[in-house]
Backbone as JSON Lines, residues from 0, in Angstrom:
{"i":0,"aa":"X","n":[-4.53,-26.86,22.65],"ca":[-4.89,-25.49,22.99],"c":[-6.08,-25.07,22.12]}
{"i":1,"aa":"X","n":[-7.06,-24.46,22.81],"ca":[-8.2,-24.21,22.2],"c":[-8.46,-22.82,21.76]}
{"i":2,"aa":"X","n":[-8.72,-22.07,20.78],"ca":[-8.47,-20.61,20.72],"c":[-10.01,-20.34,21.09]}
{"i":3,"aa":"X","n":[-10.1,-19.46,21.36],"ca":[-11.92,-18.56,21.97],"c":[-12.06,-17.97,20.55]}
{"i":4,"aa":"X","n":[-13.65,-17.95,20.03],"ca":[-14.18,-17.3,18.92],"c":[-14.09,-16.15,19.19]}
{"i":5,"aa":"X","n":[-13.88,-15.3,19.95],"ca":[-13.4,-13.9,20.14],"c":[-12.22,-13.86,19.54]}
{"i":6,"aa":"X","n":[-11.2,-14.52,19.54],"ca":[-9.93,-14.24,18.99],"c":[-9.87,-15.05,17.4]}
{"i":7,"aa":"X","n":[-10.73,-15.99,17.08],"ca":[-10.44,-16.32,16.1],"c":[-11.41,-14.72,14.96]}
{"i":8,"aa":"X","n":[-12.56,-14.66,15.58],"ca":[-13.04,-13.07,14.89],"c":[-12.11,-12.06,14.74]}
{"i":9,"aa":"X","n":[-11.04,-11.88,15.61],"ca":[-10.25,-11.08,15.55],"c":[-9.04,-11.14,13.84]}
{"i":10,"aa":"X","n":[-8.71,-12.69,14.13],"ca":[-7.94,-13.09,12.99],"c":[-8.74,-12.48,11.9]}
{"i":11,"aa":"X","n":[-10.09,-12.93,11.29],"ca":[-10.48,-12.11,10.19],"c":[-10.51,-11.0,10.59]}
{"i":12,"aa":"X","n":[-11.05,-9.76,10.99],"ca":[-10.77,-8.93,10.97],"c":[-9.31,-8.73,10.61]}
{"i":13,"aa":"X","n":[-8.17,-9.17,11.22],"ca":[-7.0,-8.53,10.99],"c":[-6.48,-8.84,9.4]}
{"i":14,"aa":"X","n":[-7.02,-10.37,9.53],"ca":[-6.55,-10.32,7.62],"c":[-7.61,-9.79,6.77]}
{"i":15,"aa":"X","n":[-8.78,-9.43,7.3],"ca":[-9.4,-8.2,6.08],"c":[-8.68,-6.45,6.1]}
{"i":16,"aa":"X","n":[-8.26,-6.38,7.46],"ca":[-7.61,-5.1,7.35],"c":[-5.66,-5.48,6.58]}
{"i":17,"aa":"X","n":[-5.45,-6.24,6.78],"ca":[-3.91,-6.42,6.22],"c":[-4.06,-6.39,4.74]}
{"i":18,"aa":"X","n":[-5.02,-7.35,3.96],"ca":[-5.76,-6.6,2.46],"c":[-5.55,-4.89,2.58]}
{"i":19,"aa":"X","n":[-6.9,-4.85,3.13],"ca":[-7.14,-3.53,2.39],"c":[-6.05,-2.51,3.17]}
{"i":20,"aa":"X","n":[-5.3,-2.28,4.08],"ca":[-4.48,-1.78,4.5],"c":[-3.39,-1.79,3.76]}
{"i":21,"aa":"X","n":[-2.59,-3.03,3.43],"ca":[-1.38,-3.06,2.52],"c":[-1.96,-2.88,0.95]}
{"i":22,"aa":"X","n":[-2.88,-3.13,0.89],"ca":[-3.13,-2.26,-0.84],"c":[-3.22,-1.25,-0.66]}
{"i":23,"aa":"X","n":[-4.1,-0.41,0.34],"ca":[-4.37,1.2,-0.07],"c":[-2.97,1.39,0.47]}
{"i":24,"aa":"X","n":[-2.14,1.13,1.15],"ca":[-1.06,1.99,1.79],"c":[0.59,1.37,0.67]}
{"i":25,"aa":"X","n":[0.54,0.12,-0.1],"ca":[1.85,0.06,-0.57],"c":[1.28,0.67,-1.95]}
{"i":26,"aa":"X","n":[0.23,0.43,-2.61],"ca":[-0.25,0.94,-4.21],"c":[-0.24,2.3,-3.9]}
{"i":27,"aa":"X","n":[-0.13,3.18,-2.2],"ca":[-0.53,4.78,-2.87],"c":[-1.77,4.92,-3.02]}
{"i":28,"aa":"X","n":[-2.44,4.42,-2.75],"ca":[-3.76,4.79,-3.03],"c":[-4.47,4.27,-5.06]}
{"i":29,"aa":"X","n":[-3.91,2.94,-4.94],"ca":[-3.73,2.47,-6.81],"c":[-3.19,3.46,-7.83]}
{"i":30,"aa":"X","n":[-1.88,3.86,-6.8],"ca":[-1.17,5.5,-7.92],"c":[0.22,4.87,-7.95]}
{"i":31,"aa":"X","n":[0.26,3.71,-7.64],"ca":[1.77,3.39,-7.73],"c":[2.24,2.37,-8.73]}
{"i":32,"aa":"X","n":[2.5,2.66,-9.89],"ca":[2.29,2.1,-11.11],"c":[3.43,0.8,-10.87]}
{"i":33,"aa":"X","n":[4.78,0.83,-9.77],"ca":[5.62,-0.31,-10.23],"c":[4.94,-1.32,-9.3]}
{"i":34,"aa":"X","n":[4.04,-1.77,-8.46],"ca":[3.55,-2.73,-8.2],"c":[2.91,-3.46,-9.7]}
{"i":35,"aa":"X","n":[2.52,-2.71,-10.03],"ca":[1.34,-3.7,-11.12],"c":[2.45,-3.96,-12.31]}
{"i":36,"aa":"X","n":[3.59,-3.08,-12.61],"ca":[5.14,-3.17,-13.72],"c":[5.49,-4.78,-13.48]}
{"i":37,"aa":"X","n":[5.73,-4.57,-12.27],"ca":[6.42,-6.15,-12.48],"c":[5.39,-7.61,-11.9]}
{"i":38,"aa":"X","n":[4.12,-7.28,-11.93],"ca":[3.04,-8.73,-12.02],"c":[2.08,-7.93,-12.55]}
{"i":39,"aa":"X","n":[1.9,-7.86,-14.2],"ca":[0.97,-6.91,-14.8],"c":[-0.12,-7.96,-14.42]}
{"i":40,"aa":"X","n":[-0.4,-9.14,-14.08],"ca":[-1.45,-10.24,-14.97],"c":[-2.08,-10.03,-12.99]}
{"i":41,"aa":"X","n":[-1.77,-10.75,-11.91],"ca":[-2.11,-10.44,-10.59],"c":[-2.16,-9.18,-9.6]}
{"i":42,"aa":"X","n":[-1.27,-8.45,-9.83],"ca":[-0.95,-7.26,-8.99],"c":[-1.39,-5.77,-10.12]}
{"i":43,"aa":"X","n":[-2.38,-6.17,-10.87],"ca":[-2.83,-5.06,-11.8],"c":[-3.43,-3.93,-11.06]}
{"i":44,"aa":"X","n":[-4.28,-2.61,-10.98],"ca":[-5.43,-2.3,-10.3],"c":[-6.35,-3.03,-10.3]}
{"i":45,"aa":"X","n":[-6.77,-3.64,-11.04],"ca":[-7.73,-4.36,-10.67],"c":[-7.47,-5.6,-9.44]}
{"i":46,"aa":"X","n":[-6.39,-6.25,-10.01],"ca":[-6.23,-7.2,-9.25],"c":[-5.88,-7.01,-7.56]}
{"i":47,"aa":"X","n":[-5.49,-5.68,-7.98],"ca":[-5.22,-4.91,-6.0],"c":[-6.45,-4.84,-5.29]}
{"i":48,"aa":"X","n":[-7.8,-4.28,-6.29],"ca":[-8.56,-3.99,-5.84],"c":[-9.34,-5.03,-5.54]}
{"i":49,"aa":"X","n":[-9.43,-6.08,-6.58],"ca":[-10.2,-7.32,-5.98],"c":[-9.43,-8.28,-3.85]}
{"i":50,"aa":"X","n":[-8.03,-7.96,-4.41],"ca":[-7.53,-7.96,-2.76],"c":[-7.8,-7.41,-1.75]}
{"i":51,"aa":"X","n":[-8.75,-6.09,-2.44],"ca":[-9.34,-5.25,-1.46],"c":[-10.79,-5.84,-0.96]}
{"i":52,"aa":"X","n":[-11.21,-6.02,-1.63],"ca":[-12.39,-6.88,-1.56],"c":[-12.54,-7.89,-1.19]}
{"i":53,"aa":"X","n":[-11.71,-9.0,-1.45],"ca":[-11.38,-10.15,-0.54],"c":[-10.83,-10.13,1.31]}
{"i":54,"aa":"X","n":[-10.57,-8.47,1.63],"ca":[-10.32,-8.22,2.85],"c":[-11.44,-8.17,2.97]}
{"i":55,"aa":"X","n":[-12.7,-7.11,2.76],"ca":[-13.87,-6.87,2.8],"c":[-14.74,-7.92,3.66]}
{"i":56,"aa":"X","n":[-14.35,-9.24,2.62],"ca":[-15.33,-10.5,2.45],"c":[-14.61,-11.28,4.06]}
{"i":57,"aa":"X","n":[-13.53,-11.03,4.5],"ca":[-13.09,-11.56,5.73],"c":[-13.88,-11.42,6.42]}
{"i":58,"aa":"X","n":[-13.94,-9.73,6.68],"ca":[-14.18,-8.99,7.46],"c":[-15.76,-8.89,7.74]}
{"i":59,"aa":"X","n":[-16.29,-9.36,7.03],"ca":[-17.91,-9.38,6.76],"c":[-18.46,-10.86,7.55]}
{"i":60,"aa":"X","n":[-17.71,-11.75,7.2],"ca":[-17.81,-12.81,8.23],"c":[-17.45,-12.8,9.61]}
{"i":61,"aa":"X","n":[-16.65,-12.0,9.96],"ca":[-15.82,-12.18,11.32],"c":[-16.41,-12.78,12.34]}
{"i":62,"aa":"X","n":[-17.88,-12.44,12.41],"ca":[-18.2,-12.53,13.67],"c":[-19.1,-13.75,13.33]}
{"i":63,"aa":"X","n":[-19.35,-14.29,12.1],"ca":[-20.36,-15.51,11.85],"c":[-19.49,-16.57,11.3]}
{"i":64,"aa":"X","n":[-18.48,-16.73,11.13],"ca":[-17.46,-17.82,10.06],"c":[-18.26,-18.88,10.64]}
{"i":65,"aa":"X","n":[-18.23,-19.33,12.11],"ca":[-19.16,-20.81,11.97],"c":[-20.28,-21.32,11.46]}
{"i":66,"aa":"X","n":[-21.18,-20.04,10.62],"ca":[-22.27,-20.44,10.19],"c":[-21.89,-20.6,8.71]}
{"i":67,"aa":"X","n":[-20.5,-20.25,8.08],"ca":[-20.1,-20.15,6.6],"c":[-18.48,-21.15,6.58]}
{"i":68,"aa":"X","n":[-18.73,-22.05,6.97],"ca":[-17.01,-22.94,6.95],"c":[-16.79,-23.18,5.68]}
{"i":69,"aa":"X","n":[-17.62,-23.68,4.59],"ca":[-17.13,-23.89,3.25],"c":[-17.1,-22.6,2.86]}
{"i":70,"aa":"X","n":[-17.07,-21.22,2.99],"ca":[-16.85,-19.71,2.66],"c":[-15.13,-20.01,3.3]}
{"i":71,"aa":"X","n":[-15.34,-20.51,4.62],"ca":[-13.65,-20.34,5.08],"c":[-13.06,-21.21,4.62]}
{"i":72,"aa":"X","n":[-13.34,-22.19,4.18],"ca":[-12.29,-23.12,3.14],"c":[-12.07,-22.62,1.54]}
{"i":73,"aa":"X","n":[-13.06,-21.36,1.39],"ca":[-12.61,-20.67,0.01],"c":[-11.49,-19.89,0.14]}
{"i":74,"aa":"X","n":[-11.81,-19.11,1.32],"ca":[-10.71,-18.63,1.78],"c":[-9.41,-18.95,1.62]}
{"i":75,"aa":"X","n":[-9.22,-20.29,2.62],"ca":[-8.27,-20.77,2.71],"c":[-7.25,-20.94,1.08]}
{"i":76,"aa":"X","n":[-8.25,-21.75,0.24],"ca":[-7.84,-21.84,-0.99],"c":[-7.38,-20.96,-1.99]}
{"i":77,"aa":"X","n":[-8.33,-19.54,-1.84],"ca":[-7.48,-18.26,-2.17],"c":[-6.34,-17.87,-1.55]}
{"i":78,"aa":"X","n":[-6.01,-17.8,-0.21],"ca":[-4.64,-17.42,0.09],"c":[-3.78,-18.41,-0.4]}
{"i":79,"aa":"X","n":[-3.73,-19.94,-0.1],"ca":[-2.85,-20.9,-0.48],"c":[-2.62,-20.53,-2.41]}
{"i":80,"aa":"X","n":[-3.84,-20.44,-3.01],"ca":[-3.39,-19.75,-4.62],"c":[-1.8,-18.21,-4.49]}
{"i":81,"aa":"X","n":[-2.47,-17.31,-3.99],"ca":[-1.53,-16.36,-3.51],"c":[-0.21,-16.33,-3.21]}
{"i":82,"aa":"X","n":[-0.34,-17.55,-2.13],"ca":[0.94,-17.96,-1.2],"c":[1.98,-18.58,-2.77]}
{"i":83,"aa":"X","n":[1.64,-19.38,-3.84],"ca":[1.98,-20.46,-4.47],"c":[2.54,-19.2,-5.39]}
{"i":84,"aa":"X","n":[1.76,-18.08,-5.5],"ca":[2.07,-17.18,-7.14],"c":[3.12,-16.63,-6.54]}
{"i":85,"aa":"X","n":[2.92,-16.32,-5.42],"ca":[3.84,-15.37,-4.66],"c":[5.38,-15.86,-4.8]}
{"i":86,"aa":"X","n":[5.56,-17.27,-4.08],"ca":[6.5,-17.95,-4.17],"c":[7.17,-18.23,-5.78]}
{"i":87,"aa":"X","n":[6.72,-18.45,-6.82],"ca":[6.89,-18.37,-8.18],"c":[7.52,-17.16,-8.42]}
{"i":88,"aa":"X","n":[6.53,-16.02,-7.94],"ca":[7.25,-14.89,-8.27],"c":[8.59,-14.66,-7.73]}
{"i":89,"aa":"X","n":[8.67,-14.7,-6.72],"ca":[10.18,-14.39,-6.12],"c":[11.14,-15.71,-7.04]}
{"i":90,"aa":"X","n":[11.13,-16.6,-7.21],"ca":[11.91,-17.71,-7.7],"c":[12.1,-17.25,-9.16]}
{"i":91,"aa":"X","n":[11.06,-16.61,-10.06],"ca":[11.62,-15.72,-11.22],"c":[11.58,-14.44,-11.32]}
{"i":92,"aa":"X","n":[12.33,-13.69,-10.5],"ca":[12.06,-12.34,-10.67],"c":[13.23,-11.91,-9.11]}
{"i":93,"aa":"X","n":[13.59,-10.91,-9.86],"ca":[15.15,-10.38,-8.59],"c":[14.25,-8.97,-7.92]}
{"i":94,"aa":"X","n":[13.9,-9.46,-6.53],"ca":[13.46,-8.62,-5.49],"c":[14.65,-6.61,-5.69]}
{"i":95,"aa":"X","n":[15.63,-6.8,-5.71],"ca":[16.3,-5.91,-5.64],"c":[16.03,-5.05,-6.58]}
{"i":96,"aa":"X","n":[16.07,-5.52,-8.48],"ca":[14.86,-4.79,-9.24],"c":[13.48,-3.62,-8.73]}
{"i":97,"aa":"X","n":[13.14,-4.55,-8.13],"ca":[11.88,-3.62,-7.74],"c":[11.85,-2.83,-6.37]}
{"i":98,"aa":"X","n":[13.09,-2.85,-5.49],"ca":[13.53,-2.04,-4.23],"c":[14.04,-0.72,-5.68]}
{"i":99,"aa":"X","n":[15.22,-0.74,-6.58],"ca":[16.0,0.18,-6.93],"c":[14.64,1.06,-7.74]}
{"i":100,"aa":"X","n":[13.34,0.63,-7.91],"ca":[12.5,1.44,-8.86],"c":[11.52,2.01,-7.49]}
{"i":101,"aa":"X","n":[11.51,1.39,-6.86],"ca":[9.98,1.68,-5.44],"c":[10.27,1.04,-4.68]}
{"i":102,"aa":"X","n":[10.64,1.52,-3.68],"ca":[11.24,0.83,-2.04],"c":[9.18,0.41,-1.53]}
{"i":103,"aa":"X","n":[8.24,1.12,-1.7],"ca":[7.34,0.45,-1.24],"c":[6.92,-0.41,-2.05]}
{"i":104,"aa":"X","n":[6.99,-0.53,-3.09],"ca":[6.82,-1.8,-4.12],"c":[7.64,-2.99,-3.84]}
{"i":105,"aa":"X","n":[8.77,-2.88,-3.55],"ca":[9.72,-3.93,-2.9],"c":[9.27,-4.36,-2.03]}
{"i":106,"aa":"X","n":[8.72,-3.37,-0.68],"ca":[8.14,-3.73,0.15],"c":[7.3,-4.83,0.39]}
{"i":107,"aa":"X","n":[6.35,-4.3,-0.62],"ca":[4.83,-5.05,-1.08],"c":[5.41,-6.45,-1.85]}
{"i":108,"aa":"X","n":[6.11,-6.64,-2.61],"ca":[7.1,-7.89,-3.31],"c":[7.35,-8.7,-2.13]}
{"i":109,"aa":"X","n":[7.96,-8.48,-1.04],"ca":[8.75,-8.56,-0.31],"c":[7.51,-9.63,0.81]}
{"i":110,"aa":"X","n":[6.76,-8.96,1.22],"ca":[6.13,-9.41,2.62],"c":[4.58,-9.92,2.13]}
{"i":111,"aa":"X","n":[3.98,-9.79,0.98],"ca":[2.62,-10.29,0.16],"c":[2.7,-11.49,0.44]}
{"i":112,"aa":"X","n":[3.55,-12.2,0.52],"ca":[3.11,-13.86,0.36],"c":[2.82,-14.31,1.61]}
{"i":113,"aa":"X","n":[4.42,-14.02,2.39],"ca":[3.92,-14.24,3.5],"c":[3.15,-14.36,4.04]}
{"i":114,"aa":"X","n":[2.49,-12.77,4.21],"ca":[0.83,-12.75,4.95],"c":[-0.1,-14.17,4.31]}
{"i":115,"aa":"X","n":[-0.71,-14.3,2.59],"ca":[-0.84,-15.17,2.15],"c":[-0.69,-16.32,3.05]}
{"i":116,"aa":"X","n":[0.81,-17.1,3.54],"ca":[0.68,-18.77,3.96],"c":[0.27,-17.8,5.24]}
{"i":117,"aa":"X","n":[0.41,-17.27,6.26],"ca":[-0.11,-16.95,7.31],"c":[-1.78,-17.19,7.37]}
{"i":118,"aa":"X","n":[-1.94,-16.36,6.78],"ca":[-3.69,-16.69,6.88],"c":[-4.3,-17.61,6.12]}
{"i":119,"aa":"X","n":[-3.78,-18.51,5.21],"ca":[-4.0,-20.01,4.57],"c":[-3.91,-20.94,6.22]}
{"i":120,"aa":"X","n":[-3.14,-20.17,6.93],"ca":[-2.59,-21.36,8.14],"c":[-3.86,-21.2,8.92]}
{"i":121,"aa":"X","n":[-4.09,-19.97,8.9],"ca":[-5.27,-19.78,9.73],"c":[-6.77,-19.88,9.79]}
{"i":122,"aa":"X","n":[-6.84,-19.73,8.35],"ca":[-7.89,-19.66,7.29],"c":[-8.26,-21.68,7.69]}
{"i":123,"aa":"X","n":[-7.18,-22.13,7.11],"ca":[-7.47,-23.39,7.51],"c":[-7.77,-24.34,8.44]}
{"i":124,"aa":"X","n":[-6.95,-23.87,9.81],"ca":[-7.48,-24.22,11.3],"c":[-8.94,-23.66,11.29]}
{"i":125,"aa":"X","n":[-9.13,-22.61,11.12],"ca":[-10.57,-22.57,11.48],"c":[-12.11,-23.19,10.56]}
{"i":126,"aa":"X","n":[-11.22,-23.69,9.19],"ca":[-12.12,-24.47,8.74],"c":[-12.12,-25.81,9.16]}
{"i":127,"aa":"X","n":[-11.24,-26.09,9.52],"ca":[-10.89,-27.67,10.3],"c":[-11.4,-27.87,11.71]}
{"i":128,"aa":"X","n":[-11.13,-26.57,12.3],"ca":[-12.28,-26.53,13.65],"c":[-13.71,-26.19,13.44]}
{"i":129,"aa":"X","n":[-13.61,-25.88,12.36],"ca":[-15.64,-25.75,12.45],"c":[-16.17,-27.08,11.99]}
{"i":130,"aa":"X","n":[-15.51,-27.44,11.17],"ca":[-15.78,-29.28,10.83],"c":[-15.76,-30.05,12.01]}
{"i":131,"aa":"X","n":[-15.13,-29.76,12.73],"ca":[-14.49,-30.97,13.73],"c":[-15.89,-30.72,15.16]}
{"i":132,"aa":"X","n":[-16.14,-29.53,15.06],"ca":[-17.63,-28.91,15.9],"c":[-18.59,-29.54,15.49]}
{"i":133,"aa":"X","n":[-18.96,-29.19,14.24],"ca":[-19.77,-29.8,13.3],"c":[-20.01,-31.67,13.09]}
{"i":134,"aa":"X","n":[-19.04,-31.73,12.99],"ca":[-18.8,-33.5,13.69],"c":[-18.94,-33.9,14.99]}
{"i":135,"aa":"X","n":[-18.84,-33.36,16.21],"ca":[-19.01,-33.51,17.27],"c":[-20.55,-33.28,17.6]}
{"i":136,"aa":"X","n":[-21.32,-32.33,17.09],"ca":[-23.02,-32.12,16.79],"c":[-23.5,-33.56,16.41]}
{"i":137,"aa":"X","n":[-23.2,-33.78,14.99],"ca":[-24.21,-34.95,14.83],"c":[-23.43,-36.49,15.42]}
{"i":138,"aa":"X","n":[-22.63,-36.42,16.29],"ca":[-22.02,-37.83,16.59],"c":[-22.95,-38.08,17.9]}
């Protein structure tokens, strides 16, 4: 099955808005101090905000990723980082903790990684299909 570059543009777009959407909307607007309580070192303000920015940088490609594939294999490699901290985190650290202090902080605990391997999955098909284009050019 072949996806149309209309819909793969769409994918960035949606994971630059799922960034900056789930930061400005689970941080409060970076006013919600127990996100950054329990991952002071990744989930700081700063570190929300650089997630914000990394939506940005999706979203700025959307409509050119085939002219930037090693940009989408950075990609890829940043969410798969994410996906890996994410998973760590839940394996030391009790989700229910951070529901009884901030139900949207739990939230954000809760569904962050996910998105993460989601768009590593995706992030990566489309660097593997622009290679595989790219190989088909000079063959």
């Amino acid at each position: 099955m072949k996806i149309k570059n209309k819909t793969l543009t769409y994918g960035f777009i949606a994971a630059g808005l799922m960034n900056i959407g789930g930061v400005l909307t689970f941080s409060r607007f970076f006013t919600n101090s127990s996100i950054s309580e329990f991952d002071p070192v990744v989930m700081s303000n700063f570190g929300l905000l650089m997630i914000l920015v990394w939506g940005l940088a999706y979203i700025a490609i959307a409509k050119d990723f085939e002219k930037v594939r090693w940009l989408v294999a950075v990609f890829a490699i940043e969410k798969l980082i994410y996906g890996i901290v994410w998973a760590k985190w839940l394996l030391n650290n009790d989700l229910s903790e951070v529901y009884a202090q901030d139900a949207m902080a739990g939230i954000f605990y809760t569904i962050y990684g996910a998105n993460d391997w989601i768009f590593f999955l995706f992030f990566s098909y489309v660097f593997l299909r622009t290679m595989s284009k790219r190989n088909e050019f000079y063959n």
